[in-house]
Amino acid sequence: MPSTAQTPPIVAILRGVKPEEILDMAAALVEAGIGAIEVPMNSPDPLVSIGKLCAAYGDKALCGAGTVLTPKVVDEVAGVGGKLIVTPNTDASVIARAVELGLTAMPGFATPSEAFVAVAAGARSLKLFPAGTFGPGHIKAVRDVLPKDVSVYAVGGVGAANLKPWVEAGVAGVGVGGELYRPGYTAEEVSRRAKTLVAAWTAETTR
């Protein structure tokens, strides 16, 4: 599961974060109760940010990279301490390499066929992406045919204001980007947004 045992299953996506601000943003997220943080590889100097993130918060959150497209990048992320590999697509070679290195693979999928390719490659946490395009009903239908030990996360178009139908559809968690962080946000703004999201998740899952 892309989170620690004591935190909600929320993956914070810090697309565009810079190395000089990663620690302040991570501190705000962890303090708010976020247990998984990804730095997309199309951010500025992503491996520098991931290295700093893992060194400072790797014992408090599951940290790693997003938008990982090749096995070579999996190796690079692992080399700086990353433990989480998130992809926007279903690439069996990327998933298999992450699993081989003992990392948590969270590949993106759209169709049942893609989901089963990911599962066959070793993934046990999948992300429907972009979730907002497909809707909660899509996740519910796909979950019915997946192995019971496979978790499905909703990423893209999911946030504090619309968690209810996703939770009812059986998502294991969510990945949230722009609602939590955009370039230019302060750590205080990220903290406020993260606390709102964590509170919303807790409210929807403890009713």
CSV table of C-alpha atoms in Angstrom, one decimal:
chain,number,residue,atom,x,y,z
A,1,MET,CA,0.0,0.0,0.0
A,2,PRO,CA,1.5,3.4,-1.0
A,3,SER,CA,1.4,4.9,2.5
A,4,THR,CA,2.6,4.0,6.0
A,5,ALA,CA,0.5,1.9,8.3
A,6,GLN,CA,-0.6,4.9,10.4
A,7,THR,CA,-1.5,7.3,7.7
A,8,PRO,CA,-4.4,7.6,5.2
A,9,PRO,CA,-3.7,6.0,1.8
A,10,ILE,CA,-3.1,9.3,0.0
A,11,VAL,CA,-0.2,9.8,-2.4
A,12,ALA,CA,0.8,13.5,-2.7
A,13,ILE,CA,2.0,14.3,-6.2
A,14,LEU,CA,4.5,17.2,-6.2
A,15,ARG,CA,4.7,18.0,-10.0
A,16,GLY,CA,7.0,20.9,-10.6
A,17,VAL,CA,8.6,20.9,-7.1
A,18,LYS,CA,12.2,22.2,-7.0
A,19,PRO,CA,15.0,20.7,-4.9
A,20,GLU,CA,15.3,23.9,-2.8
A,21,GLU,CA,11.7,23.6,-1.6
A,22,ILE,CA,11.1,19.8,-1.4
A,23,LEU,CA,11.9,19.5,2.3
A,24,ASP,CA,9.6,22.3,3.3
A,25,MET,CA,6.8,20.8,1.2
A,26,ALA,CA,7.4,17.3,2.6
A,27,ALA,CA,7.4,18.5,6.1
A,28,ALA,CA,4.0,20.1,5.6
A,29,LEU,CA,2.6,17.0,4.1
A,30,VAL,CA,4.0,14.6,6.7
A,31,GLU,CA,2.8,16.8,9.5
A,32,ALA,CA,-0.7,16.8,8.0
A,33,GLY,CA,-0.8,13.0,7.9
A,34,ILE,CA,0.2,12.2,4.3
A,35,GLY,CA,2.1,9.0,4.1
A,36,ALA,CA,3.3,8.8,0.5
A,37,ILE,CA,5.0,11.4,-1.6
A,38,GLU,CA,6.0,11.3,-5.3
A,39,VAL,CA,8.1,13.7,-7.3
A,40,PRO,CA,7.2,13.3,-11.0
A,41,MET,CA,10.2,12.9,-13.2
A,42,ASN,CA,9.2,15.9,-15.4
A,43,SER,CA,9.9,18.2,-12.4
A,44,PRO,CA,13.1,20.2,-12.2
A,45,ASP,CA,16.1,18.1,-11.2
A,46,PRO,CA,13.8,15.3,-9.9
A,47,LEU,CA,16.5,13.0,-8.7
A,48,VAL,CA,18.0,15.7,-6.5
A,49,SER,CA,14.6,16.3,-5.0
A,50,ILE,CA,13.9,12.6,-4.5
A,51,GLY,CA,17.3,12.0,-2.9
A,52,LYS,CA,16.8,14.8,-0.4
A,53,LEU,CA,13.2,13.7,0.2
A,54,CYS,CA,14.2,10.1,0.9
A,55,ALA,CA,17.1,11.1,3.1
A,56,ALA,CA,15.0,13.3,5.3
A,57,TYR,CA,11.6,11.6,5.3
A,58,GLY,CA,12.1,8.1,4.0
A,59,ASP,CA,11.4,6.7,7.5
A,60,LYS,CA,8.2,8.7,7.8
A,61,ALA,CA,6.6,8.3,4.4
A,62,LEU,CA,6.9,6.2,1.3
A,63,CYS,CA,8.8,8.4,-1.1
A,64,GLY,CA,9.7,8.1,-4.7
A,65,ALA,CA,9.1,9.1,-8.3
A,66,GLY,CA,6.1,9.6,-10.6
A,67,THR,CA,5.9,9.7,-14.4
A,68,VAL,CA,8.5,6.9,-14.5
A,69,LEU,CA,8.6,5.6,-18.1
A,70,THR,CA,11.7,3.3,-18.4
A,71,PRO,CA,13.5,0.6,-16.4
A,72,LYS,CA,16.6,2.8,-16.5
A,73,VAL,CA,14.7,5.5,-14.6
A,74,VAL,CA,13.6,2.9,-12.0
A,75,ASP,CA,17.3,2.2,-11.4
A,76,GLU,CA,18.1,5.9,-11.1
A,77,VAL,CA,15.3,6.4,-8.6
A,78,ALA,CA,16.4,3.4,-6.5
A,79,GLY,CA,19.9,4.8,-6.6
A,80,VAL,CA,18.9,7.9,-4.7
A,81,GLY,CA,16.8,6.0,-2.2
A,82,GLY,CA,13.4,6.0,-3.8
A,83,LYS,CA,11.0,3.3,-2.7
A,84,LEU,CA,7.9,4.2,-4.8
A,85,ILE,CA,7.6,4.0,-8.6
A,86,VAL,CA,4.5,5.5,-10.1
A,87,THR,CA,3.8,5.4,-13.8
A,88,PRO,CA,1.1,7.1,-15.9
A,89,ASN,CA,0.9,4.0,-18.2
A,90,THR,CA,1.1,0.2,-18.1
A,91,ASP,CA,4.6,-0.9,-19.0
A,92,ALA,CA,5.5,-4.4,-17.8
A,93,SER,CA,9.2,-3.8,-18.0
A,94,VAL,CA,9.1,-0.9,-15.7
A,95,ILE,CA,6.8,-2.7,-13.2
A,96,ALA,CA,9.0,-5.8,-13.3
A,97,ARG,CA,12.2,-3.9,-12.6
A,98,ALA,CA,10.6,-2.0,-9.7
A,99,VAL,CA,9.4,-5.3,-8.2
A,100,GLU,CA,12.8,-6.9,-8.8
A,101,LEU,CA,14.4,-4.1,-6.8
A,102,GLY,CA,11.9,-4.5,-4.0
A,103,LEU,CA,10.2,-1.2,-4.7
A,104,THR,CA,6.5,-0.4,-4.5
A,105,ALA,CA,5.2,-0.2,-8.1
A,106,MET,CA,2.0,1.8,-8.7
A,107,PRO,CA,1.4,1.7,-12.5
A,108,GLY,CA,-1.4,3.5,-14.2
A,109,PHE,CA,-4.1,1.7,-16.1
A,110,ALA,CA,-7.3,2.4,-18.0
A,111,THR,CA,-8.7,-0.9,-19.1
A,112,PRO,CA,-9.1,-4.3,-17.5
A,113,SER,CA,-6.5,-5.7,-20.0
A,114,GLU,CA,-4.0,-3.1,-18.8
A,115,ALA,CA,-4.8,-3.9,-15.2
A,116,PHE,CA,-4.1,-7.6,-15.7
A,117,VAL,CA,-0.8,-6.8,-17.6
A,118,ALA,CA,0.3,-4.8,-14.5
A,119,VAL,CA,-0.7,-7.6,-12.1
A,120,ALA,CA,1.1,-10.2,-14.1
A,121,ALA,CA,4.2,-8.0,-14.0
A,122,GLY,CA,4.0,-8.0,-10.2
A,123,ALA,CA,2.1,-4.8,-9.3
A,124,ARG,CA,-0.2,-5.0,-6.3
A,125,SER,CA,-1.2,-1.3,-6.2
A,126,LEU,CA,-2.7,0.1,-9.4
A,127,LYS,CA,-3.9,3.6,-10.2
A,128,LEU,CA,-6.8,4.3,-12.5
A,129,PHE,CA,-5.6,7.3,-14.5
A,130,PRO,CA,-7.0,9.7,-15.3
A,131,ALA,CA,-9.7,8.6,-12.9
A,132,GLY,CA,-12.0,11.6,-13.6
A,133,THR,CA,-12.4,10.6,-17.2
A,134,PHE,CA,-13.6,7.1,-16.3
A,135,GLY,CA,-15.6,7.7,-13.1
A,136,PRO,CA,-16.2,5.6,-10.0
A,137,GLY,CA,-18.3,3.0,-11.8
A,138,HIS,CA,-15.3,2.0,-13.9
A,139,ILE,CA,-13.2,1.2,-10.8
A,140,LYS,CA,-16.1,-0.7,-9.2
A,141,ALA,CA,-16.4,-2.9,-12.3
A,142,VAL,CA,-12.7,-3.5,-12.7
A,143,ARG,CA,-12.3,-4.4,-9.0
A,144,ASP,CA,-14.9,-7.1,-9.4
A,145,VAL,CA,-12.5,-9.1,-11.6
A,146,LEU,CA,-9.1,-8.3,-10.1
A,147,PRO,CA,-7.4,-10.5,-7.5
A,148,LYS,CA,-8.4,-9.6,-4.0
A,149,ASP,CA,-4.9,-8.7,-3.0
A,150,VAL,CA,-4.7,-5.9,-5.6
A,151,SER,CA,-5.5,-2.4,-4.5
A,152,VAL,CA,-6.9,0.2,-6.9
A,153,TYR,CA,-6.2,4.0,-6.4
A,154,ALA,CA,-8.0,6.8,-8.2
A,155,VAL,CA,-5.7,9.5,-9.5
A,156,GLY,CA,-6.6,12.5,-11.6
A,157,GLY,CA,-9.7,14.5,-10.9
A,158,VAL,CA,-10.1,13.2,-7.4
A,159,GLY,CA,-9.9,15.5,-4.3
A,160,ALA,CA,-11.4,16.5,-1.0
A,161,ALA,CA,-14.7,17.6,-2.5
A,162,ASN,CA,-15.6,14.5,-4.4
A,163,LEU,CA,-14.2,11.5,-2.4
A,164,LYS,CA,-17.5,10.0,-1.5
A,165,PRO,CA,-18.4,8.2,-4.7
A,166,TRP,CA,-14.8,6.9,-5.1
A,167,VAL,CA,-14.8,5.5,-1.5
A,168,GLU,CA,-18.2,3.9,-2.2
A,169,ALA,CA,-16.7,2.3,-5.4
A,170,GLY,CA,-14.1,0.7,-3.2
A,171,VAL,CA,-10.9,2.6,-4.0
A,172,ALA,CA,-8.0,1.7,-1.6
A,173,GLY,CA,-6.8,5.3,-1.8
A,174,VAL,CA,-6.2,8.3,-4.0
A,175,GLY,CA,-3.4,10.3,-5.6
A,176,VAL,CA,-3.7,14.0,-5.5
A,177,GLY,CA,-1.6,16.6,-7.3
A,178,GLY,CA,-2.7,20.1,-8.1
A,179,GLU,CA,-5.2,20.3,-5.2
A,180,LEU,CA,-2.2,19.8,-2.8
A,181,TYR,CA,0.7,21.5,-4.6
A,182,ARG,CA,1.4,23.7,-7.6
A,183,PRO,CA,4.6,25.6,-8.3
A,184,GLY,CA,4.4,28.8,-6.3
A,185,TYR,CA,2.4,27.4,-3.4
A,186,THR,CA,4.0,28.1,0.0
A,187,ALA,CA,4.5,25.3,2.6
A,188,GLU,CA,1.7,26.9,4.7
A,189,GLU,CA,-0.7,26.6,1.7
A,190,VAL,CA,0.3,23.0,1.1
A,191,SER,CA,-0.2,22.3,4.8
A,192,ARG,CA,-3.7,23.7,4.8
A,193,ARG,CA,-4.6,21.8,1.7
A,194,ALA,CA,-3.2,18.6,3.0
A,195,LYS,CA,-5.0,18.8,6.3
A,196,THR,CA,-8.3,19.5,4.4
A,197,LEU,CA,-7.8,16.4,2.3
A,198,VAL,CA,-6.8,14.1,5.2
A,199,ALA,CA,-9.9,15.3,7.1
A,200,ALA,CA,-12.1,14.6,4.1
A,201,TRP,CA,-10.7,11.1,3.6
A,202,THR,CA,-11.1,10.3,7.3
A,203,ALA,CA,-14.7,11.6,7.3
A,204,GLU,CA,-15.6,9.5,4.3
A,205,THR,CA,-14.0,6.3,5.5
A,206,THR,CA,-15.1,6.3,9.1
A,207,ARG,CA,-18.8,6.8,8.7
